[in-house]
Structure formats: C-alpha cells, structure tokens
Coordinates of C-alpha atoms and ligand atoms in Angstrom, one line a residue:
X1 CA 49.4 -1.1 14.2
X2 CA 50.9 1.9 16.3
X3 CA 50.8 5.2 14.3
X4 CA 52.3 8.5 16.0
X5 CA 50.2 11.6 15.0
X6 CA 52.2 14.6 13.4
X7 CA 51.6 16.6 16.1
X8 CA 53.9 14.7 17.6
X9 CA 56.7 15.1 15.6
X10 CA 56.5 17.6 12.8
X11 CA 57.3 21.1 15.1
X12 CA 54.9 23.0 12.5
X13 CA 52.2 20.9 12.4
X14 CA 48.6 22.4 11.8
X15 CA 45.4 21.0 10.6
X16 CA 44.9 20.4 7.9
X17 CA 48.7 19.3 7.1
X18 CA 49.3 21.0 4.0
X19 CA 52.3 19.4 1.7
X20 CA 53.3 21.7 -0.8
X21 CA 55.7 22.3 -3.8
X22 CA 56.9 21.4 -7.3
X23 CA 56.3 18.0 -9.0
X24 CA 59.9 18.1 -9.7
X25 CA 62.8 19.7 -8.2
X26 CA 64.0 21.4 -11.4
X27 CA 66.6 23.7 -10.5
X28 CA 68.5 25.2 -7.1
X29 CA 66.9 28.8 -8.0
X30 CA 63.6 27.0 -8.7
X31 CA 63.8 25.2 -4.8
X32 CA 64.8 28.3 -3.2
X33 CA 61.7 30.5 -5.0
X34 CA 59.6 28.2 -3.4
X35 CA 60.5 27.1 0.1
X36 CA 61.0 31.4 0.2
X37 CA 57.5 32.0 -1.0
X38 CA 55.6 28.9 0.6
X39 CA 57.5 30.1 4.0
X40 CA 56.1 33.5 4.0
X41 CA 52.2 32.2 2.9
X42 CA 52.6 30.6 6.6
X43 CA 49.9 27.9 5.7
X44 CA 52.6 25.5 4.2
X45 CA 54.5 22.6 6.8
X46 CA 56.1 20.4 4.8
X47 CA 57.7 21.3 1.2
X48 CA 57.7 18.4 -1.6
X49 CA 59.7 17.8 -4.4
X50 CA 60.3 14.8 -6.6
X51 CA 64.2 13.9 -7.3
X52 CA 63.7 11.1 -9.2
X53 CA 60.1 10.5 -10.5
X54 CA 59.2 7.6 -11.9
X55 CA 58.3 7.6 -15.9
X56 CA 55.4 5.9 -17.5
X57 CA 57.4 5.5 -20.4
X58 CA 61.4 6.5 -20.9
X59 CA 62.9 9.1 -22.1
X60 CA 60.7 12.0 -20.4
X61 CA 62.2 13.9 -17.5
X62 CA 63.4 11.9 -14.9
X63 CA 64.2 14.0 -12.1
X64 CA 67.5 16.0 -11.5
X65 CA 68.8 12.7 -9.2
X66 CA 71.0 13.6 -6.1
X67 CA 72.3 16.2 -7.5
X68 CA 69.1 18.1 -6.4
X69 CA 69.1 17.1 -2.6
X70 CA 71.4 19.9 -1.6
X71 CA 69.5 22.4 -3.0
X72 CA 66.5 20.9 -0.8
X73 CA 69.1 21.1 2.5
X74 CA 69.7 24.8 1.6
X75 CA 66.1 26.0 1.5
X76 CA 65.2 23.9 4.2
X77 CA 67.9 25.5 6.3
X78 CA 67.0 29.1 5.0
X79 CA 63.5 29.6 5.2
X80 CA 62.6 26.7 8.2
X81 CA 60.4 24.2 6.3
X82 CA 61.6 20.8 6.1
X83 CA 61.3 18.9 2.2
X84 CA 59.8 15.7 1.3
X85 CA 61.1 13.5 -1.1
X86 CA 60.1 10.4 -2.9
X87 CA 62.3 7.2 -2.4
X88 CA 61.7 4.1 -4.4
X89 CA 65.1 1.8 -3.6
X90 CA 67.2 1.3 -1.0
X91 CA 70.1 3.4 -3.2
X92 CA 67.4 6.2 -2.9
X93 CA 67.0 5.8 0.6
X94 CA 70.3 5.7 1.4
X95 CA 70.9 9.0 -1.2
X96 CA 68.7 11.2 1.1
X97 CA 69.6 9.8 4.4
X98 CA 73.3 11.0 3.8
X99 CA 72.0 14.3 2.6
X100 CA 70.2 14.7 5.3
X101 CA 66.4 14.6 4.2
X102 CA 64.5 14.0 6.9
X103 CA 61.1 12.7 5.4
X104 CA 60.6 11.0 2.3
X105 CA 57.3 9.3 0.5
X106 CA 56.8 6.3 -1.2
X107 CA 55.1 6.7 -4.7
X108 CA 52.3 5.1 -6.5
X109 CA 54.0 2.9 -8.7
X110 CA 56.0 1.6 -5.8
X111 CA 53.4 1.1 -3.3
X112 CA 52.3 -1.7 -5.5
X113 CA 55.2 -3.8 -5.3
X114 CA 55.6 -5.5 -2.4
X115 CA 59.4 -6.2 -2.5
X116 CA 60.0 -2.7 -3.3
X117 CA 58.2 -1.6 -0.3
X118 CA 59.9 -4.4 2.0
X119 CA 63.3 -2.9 0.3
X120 CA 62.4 0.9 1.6
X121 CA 61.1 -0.6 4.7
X122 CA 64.4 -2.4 5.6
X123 CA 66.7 0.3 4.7
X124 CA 65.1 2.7 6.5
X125 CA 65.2 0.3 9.8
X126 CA 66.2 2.3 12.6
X127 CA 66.2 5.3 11.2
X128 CA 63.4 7.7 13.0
X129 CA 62.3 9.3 9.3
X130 CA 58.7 9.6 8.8
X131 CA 57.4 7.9 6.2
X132 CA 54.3 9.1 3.9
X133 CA 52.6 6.2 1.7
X134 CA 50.8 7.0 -1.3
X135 CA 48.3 4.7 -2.3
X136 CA 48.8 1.7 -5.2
X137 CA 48.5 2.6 -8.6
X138 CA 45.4 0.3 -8.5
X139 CA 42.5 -0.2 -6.7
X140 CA 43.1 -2.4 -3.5
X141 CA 42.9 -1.3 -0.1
X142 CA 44.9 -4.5 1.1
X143 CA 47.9 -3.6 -0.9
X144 CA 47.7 -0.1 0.4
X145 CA 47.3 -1.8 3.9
X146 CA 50.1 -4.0 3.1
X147 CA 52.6 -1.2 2.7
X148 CA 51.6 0.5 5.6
X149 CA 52.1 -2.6 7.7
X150 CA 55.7 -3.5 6.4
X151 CA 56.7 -0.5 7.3
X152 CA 55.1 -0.6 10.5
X153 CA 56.6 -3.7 11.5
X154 CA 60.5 -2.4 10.5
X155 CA 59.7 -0.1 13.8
X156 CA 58.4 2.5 11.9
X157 CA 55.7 4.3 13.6
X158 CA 55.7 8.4 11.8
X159 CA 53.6 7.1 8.9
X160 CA 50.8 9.0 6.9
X161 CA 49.1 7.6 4.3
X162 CA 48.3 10.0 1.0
X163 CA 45.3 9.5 -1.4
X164 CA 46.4 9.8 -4.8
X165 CA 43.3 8.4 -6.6
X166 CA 43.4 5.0 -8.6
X167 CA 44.5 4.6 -12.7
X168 CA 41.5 3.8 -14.8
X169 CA 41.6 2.8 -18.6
X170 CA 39.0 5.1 -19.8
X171 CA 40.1 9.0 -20.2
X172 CA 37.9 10.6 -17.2
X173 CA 37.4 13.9 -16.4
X174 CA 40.1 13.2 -13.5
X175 CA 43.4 11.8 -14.1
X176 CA 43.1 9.3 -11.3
X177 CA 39.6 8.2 -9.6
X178 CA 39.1 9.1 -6.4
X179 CA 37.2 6.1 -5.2
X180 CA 37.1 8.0 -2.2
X181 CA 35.2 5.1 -0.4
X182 CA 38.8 3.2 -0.1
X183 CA 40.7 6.0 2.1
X184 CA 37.0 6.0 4.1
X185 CA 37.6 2.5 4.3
X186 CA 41.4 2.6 5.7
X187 CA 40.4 5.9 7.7
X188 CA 37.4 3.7 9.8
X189 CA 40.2 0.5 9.5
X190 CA 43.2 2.7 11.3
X191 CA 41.3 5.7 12.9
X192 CA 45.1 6.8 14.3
X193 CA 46.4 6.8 10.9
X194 CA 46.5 10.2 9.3
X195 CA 45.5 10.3 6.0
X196 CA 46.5 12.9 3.6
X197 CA 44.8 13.8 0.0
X198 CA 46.5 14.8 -3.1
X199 CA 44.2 16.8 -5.4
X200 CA 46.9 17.5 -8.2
X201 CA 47.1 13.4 -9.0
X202 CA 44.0 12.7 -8.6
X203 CA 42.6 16.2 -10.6
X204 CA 45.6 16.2 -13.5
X205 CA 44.6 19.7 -14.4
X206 CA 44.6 22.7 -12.3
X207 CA 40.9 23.5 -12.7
X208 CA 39.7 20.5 -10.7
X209 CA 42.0 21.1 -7.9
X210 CA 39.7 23.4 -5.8
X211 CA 36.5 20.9 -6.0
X212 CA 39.0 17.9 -5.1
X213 CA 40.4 20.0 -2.0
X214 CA 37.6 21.0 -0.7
X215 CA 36.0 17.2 -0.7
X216 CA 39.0 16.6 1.0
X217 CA 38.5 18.4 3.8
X218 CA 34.5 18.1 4.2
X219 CA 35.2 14.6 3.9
X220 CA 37.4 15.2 7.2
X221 CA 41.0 13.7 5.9
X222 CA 43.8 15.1 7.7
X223 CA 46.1 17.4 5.0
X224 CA 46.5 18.1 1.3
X225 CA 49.3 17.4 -0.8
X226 CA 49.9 19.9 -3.8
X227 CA 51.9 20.7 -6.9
X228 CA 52.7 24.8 -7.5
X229 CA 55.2 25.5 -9.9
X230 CA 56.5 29.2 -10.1
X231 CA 55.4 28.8 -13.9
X232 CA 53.7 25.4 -14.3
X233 CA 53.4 25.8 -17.8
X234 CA 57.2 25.4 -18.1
X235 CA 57.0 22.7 -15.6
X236 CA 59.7 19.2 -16.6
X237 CA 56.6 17.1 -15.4
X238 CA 52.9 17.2 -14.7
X239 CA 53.1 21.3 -16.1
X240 CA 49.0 21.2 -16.6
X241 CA 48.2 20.1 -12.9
X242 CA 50.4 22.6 -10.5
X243 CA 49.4 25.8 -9.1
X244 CA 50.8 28.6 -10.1
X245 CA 53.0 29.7 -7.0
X246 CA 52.1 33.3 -6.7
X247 CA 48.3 32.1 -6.2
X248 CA 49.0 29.1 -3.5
X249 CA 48.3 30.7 -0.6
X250 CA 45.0 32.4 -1.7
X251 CA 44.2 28.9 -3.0
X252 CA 44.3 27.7 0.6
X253 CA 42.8 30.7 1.7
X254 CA 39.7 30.2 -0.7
X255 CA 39.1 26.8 1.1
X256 CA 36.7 26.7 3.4
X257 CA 36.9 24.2 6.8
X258 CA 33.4 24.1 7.1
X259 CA 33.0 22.6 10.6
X260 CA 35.6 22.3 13.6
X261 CA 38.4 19.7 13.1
X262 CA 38.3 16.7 15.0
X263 CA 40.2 13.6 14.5
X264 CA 37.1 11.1 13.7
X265 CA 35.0 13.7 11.9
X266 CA 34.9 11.1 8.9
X267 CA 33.1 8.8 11.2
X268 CA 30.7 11.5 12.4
X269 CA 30.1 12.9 9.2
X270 CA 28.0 9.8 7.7
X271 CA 25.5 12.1 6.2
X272 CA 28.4 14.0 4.3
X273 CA 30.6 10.8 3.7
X274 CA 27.7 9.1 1.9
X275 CA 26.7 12.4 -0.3
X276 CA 30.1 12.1 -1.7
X277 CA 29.9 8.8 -2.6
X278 CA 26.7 9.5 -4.2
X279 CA 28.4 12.6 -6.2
X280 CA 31.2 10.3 -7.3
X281 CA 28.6 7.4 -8.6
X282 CA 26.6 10.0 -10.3
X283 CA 29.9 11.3 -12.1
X284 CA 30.7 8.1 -13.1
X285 CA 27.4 7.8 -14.8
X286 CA 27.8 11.4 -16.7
X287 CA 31.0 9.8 -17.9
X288 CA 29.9 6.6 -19.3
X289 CA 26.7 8.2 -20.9
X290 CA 29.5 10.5 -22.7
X291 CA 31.8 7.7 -23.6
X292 CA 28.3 6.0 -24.8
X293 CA 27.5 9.1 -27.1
X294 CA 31.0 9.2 -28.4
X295 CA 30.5 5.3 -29.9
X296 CA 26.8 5.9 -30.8
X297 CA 28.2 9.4 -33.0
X298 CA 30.5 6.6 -34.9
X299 CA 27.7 4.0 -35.5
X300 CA 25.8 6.7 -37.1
X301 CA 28.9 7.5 -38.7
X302 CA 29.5 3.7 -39.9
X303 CA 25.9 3.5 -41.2
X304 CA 25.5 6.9 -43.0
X305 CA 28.9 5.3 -45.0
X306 CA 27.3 1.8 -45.6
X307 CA 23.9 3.2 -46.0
X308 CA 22.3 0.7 -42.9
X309 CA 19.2 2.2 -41.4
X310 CA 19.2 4.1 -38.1
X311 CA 16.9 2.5 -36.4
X312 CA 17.0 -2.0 -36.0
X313 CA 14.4 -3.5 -34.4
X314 CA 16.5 -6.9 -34.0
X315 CA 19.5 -5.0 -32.4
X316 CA 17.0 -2.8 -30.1
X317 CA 14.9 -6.2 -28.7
X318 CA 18.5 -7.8 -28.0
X319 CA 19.4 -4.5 -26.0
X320 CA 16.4 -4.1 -23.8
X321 CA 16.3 -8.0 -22.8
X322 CA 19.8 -8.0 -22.5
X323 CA 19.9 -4.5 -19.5
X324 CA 16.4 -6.3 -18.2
X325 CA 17.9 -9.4 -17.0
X326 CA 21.4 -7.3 -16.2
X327 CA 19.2 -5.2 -13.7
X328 CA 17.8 -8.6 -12.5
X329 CA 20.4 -10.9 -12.0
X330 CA 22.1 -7.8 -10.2
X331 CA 18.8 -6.8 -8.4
X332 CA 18.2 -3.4 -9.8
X333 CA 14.7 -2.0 -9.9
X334 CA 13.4 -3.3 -13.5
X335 CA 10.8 -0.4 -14.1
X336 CA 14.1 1.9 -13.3
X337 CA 16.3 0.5 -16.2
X338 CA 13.3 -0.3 -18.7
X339 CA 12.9 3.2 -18.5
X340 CA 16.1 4.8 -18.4
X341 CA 17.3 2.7 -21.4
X342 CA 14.4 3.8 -23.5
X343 CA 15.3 7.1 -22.7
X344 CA 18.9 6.3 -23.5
X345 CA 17.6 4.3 -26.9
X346 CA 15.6 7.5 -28.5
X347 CA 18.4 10.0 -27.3
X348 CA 20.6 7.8 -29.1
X349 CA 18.5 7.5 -32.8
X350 CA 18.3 11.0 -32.6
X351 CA 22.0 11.7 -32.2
X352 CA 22.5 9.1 -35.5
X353 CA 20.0 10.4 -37.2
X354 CA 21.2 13.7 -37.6
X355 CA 24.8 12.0 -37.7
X356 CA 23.3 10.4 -41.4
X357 CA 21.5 13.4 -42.0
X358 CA 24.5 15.8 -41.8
X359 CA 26.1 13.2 -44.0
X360 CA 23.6 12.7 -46.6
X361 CA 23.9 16.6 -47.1
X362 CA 27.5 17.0 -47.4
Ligands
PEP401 C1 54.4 12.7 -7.6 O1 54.0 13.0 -6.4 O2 54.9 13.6 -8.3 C2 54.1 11.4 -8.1 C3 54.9 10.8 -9.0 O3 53.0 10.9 -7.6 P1 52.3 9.4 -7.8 O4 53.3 8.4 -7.2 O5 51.1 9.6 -7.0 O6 52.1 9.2 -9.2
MN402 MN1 53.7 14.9 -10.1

C-alpha cells in the first residue's frame, strides 16, 4: 500500500500531529470557543468534532446532524484550523463533502464492518479528502488492516490510522485496552503509515489521559487525538473523559518528547517498546488479582450466610492441580505458579476469614 505522510498535505503539520476538540459538536458558540482557543494554544493542527456519534444504546445524544457542519466551516474559516469529522455512510459522506469538510474519520464501530467501510470507501472515490481510520471495536489487526486497504485501493492514499484501544467485558481501569502490541504490529507492517493515538477512548476518564499520552509518544506513534470540552462535565457525550479546554495547551506542554522524533523510532526503540508491553501485562495481572478479590469477598460472604467453613481441603487440592497442569500444558515455570498460587490461596482465606468474622459479629 502507498500512504502519503501529512507533511505532505496538512499545511500545519508538526510532530506529533495533535487532533483536538469536543466529543460532540454541541453548539455553534461551543465550536467557535474552541477552534478560537485551540488556535491561539498554537500546538493544535487539526480540530475534531463528532456530528453524528454513534450510540451504544438509543436514546442518548446523538450528535447535532448536519445542522452542525456549518458551524465547523465558520471556525475553520475564522481562526485557520481545519475540522475532522466522523462519517459512517455514504449519506454522511456525502453531508460533509457538500459542506465542505475536508477530512473526516471513520469510527470504531464502523471500522468493523466491512461493507460499511467499502460504502465510505466508494463514496469518497475521487475525492482527494484524507481519511483517518480508527481501529475495530475488537481486537484484530487484519480487520483494522482490511479498512485501511479498501480505502487504499478506492485511490485513496492521505490515510492515518488512530489507536483507540479495544472493548473488553470486564470493567478495567481503562475504558478500552490498549493492546498496544497491535498498532506496534501495524506500525512495523506499514512503516509509511502514520499512526495516531487516542488517549481519551482508550483512558475514559480524564485522570489517565496524561500516563496514556505520554506512552504514546515514548512509544514513538505519530500524533494524539483528544477530547477538551470548555466544561466537560456538561459535556452531551463522554463528559468524564475530555479536558477541560482552558488546561489543553499546558496539557501538551506538560508532555515530554523524550528523544528526537524520527519516523521509525518504534522500531529503534525495542528496549522501550518491550517495557511497555511488560507494563501493560503486569496491569492486566493487578486487574484480574482485583476482579479475583472481589469474588473471593462474596464466597466469604456466601459461606458466613450458610455457615460452610473457610478453609476446604477438597476445593484447595482441585485448585493447585488444576493451575499445575495449566502452567504445564502452557509451558509456564511450575515452581513459579506453585508458588504464586499459594500465596494467592492464604491471601485469599485471610480475606474470608475476616469476611465471616465481620459477619459473625454483626
Ligand atoms: C469519538 O471519537 O468520539 C468516537 C465515537 O470514537 P470511537 O469510534 O473510537 O468510539
Ligand atoms: Mn467521544
């Protein structure tokens, strides 16, 4: 595939590429706010909004429609920054071609559906726009590659891919996993492709969003995408994740581009890369051993009710030669997970027994 950089055709464009502005655009006075104060922090090139945003479930806020295009046009004319939409249809598409946006993105939920995407990708034949393309709701590189390549092939060539982390079913301390081994993975597959990351999907809450930036950029990915809000607790959608816009540009400032930029720093930085990975693993593990506790605190609830002892040595035996053969089948170290689960096994009888305890006293 053929990818042209955004230095070649965004005028503005830095590095990092930093995408910036409400979830939603919510109101004309609410767009103009923005692009005014976004303009004059200087670190911003391309302004986002959401016009229509797709909706878990109905009946929550979905986007002001076309309505709220002109509004983008208007502030892009005023204060020099051009607006990025999402698009999800061709009737979308078509909607902010005749307004005249000029770059538009292709969401989550729609990166997953292939005729959607060939849809987006036919209508905007011909067209010059740049497109960027988040990546699928779930975890597969090849759909996210799939995307890229149908879009590609309709003569599309201004494309930048955005990391928007991947849905799990357990609640996690992020909204969406980061997984950041699968952008590493498409970053190493397309080393032309620029690849953007978007801290405020992934984080779902602002006080994450500083951590996930800044693994961003040592990681070496090209830009940030980011929600601010001029007061994100009022926000129509995603109000806990957005900045709050009077603090963006010291946000950005605060960030700290450790090393040079250079394109292939992701391949370079092996040492760094594979830290990461290591972080995210061992963050993973912090979360299941607290989704553990959390079902172990019920047991002890359960058997303080039906007055079943703590501690089975039947239930115990099946456990341990259970996680022993686990760790062997899947060529773990043995002595490793003998002796972590034992660990796990006494921390957890103390945490029922004072469960029952506390019970028995009440
Ligand atoms: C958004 O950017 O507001 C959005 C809906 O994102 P995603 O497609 O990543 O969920
Ligand atoms: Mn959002």
């Amino acid at each position: 595939m053929k990818f042209q950089s955004t230095s070649e055709w965004l005028s503005n464009a830095k590095s990092p590429l930093i995408v910036a502005g409400p979830c939603s655009a919510e109101s004309e006075a609410q767009i103009m706010q923005v692009a005014e104060t976004l303009s004059k922090a200087g670190n911003v090139q391309l302004l986002r909004a959401g016009v229509w945003k797709p909706r878990t479930r109905p009946n929550s806020f979905e986007g002001m429609g076309e309505k709220a295009l002109p509004w983008l046009i208007k502030a892009e004319k005023e204060f020099g920054i051009p607006f990025i939409i999402e698009v999800a249809n061709e009737e979308h598409v078509k909607a902010a071609l005749y307004a005249g946006i000029r770059h538009v993105w292709i969401g989550a939920r729609t990166t997953v559906n292939p005729f959607s995407v060939q849809e987006i990708a036919d209508a905007l034949k011909g067209s010059d726009i740049p497109v960027f393309v988040k990546n699928p709701l779930n975890p597969d590189l090849q759909l996210w590659v799939g995307a890229i390549e149908r879009l590609n092939a309709a003569g599309i060539e201004k494309i930048v891919a955005i990391h928007r982390g991947f849905s799990t079913y357990e609640k996690r301390i992020y909204r969406n996993n980061p997984n950041w081994e699968i952008p590493i993975e498409l970053k190493t597959e397309f080393p032309d492709l620029e690849i953007i990351v978007d801290p405020s999907h992934i984080g779902g809450n602002r006080a994450v969003l500083k951590e996930i930036s800044q693994t961003a950029l040592d990681l070496g990915f090209d830009g940030l995408m980011l929600e601010t809000h001029p007061n994100p607790d009022e926000a129509l959608s995603d109000p806990k994740q957005q900045i709050f816009l009077d603090e963006f540009q010291s946000f950005i400032n605060n960030l700290e581009e450790k090393q040079p930029y250079f394109k292939d720093r992701i391949a370079k930085n092996k040492l760094e890369q594979l830290r990461k990975l290591i972080d995210e693993v061992d963050r993973g593990l912090l979360e299941s051993l607290k989704h553990r506790q959390e079902i172990v605190a019920q047991i002890g609830d359960y058997k303080a009710e039906h007055g079943v002892t703590v501690f089975q040595l039947e239930r115990w035996r099946k456990i341990i030669t259970d996680r022993l053969s686990g760790a062997e089948t899947q060529g773990v170290d043995i002595e490793l997970v003998r002796s972590v689960w034992n660990e796990i096994h006494k921390a957890s009888v103390r945490l029922q027994t004072d469960v029952v305890n506390r019970k028995l006293s009440e």
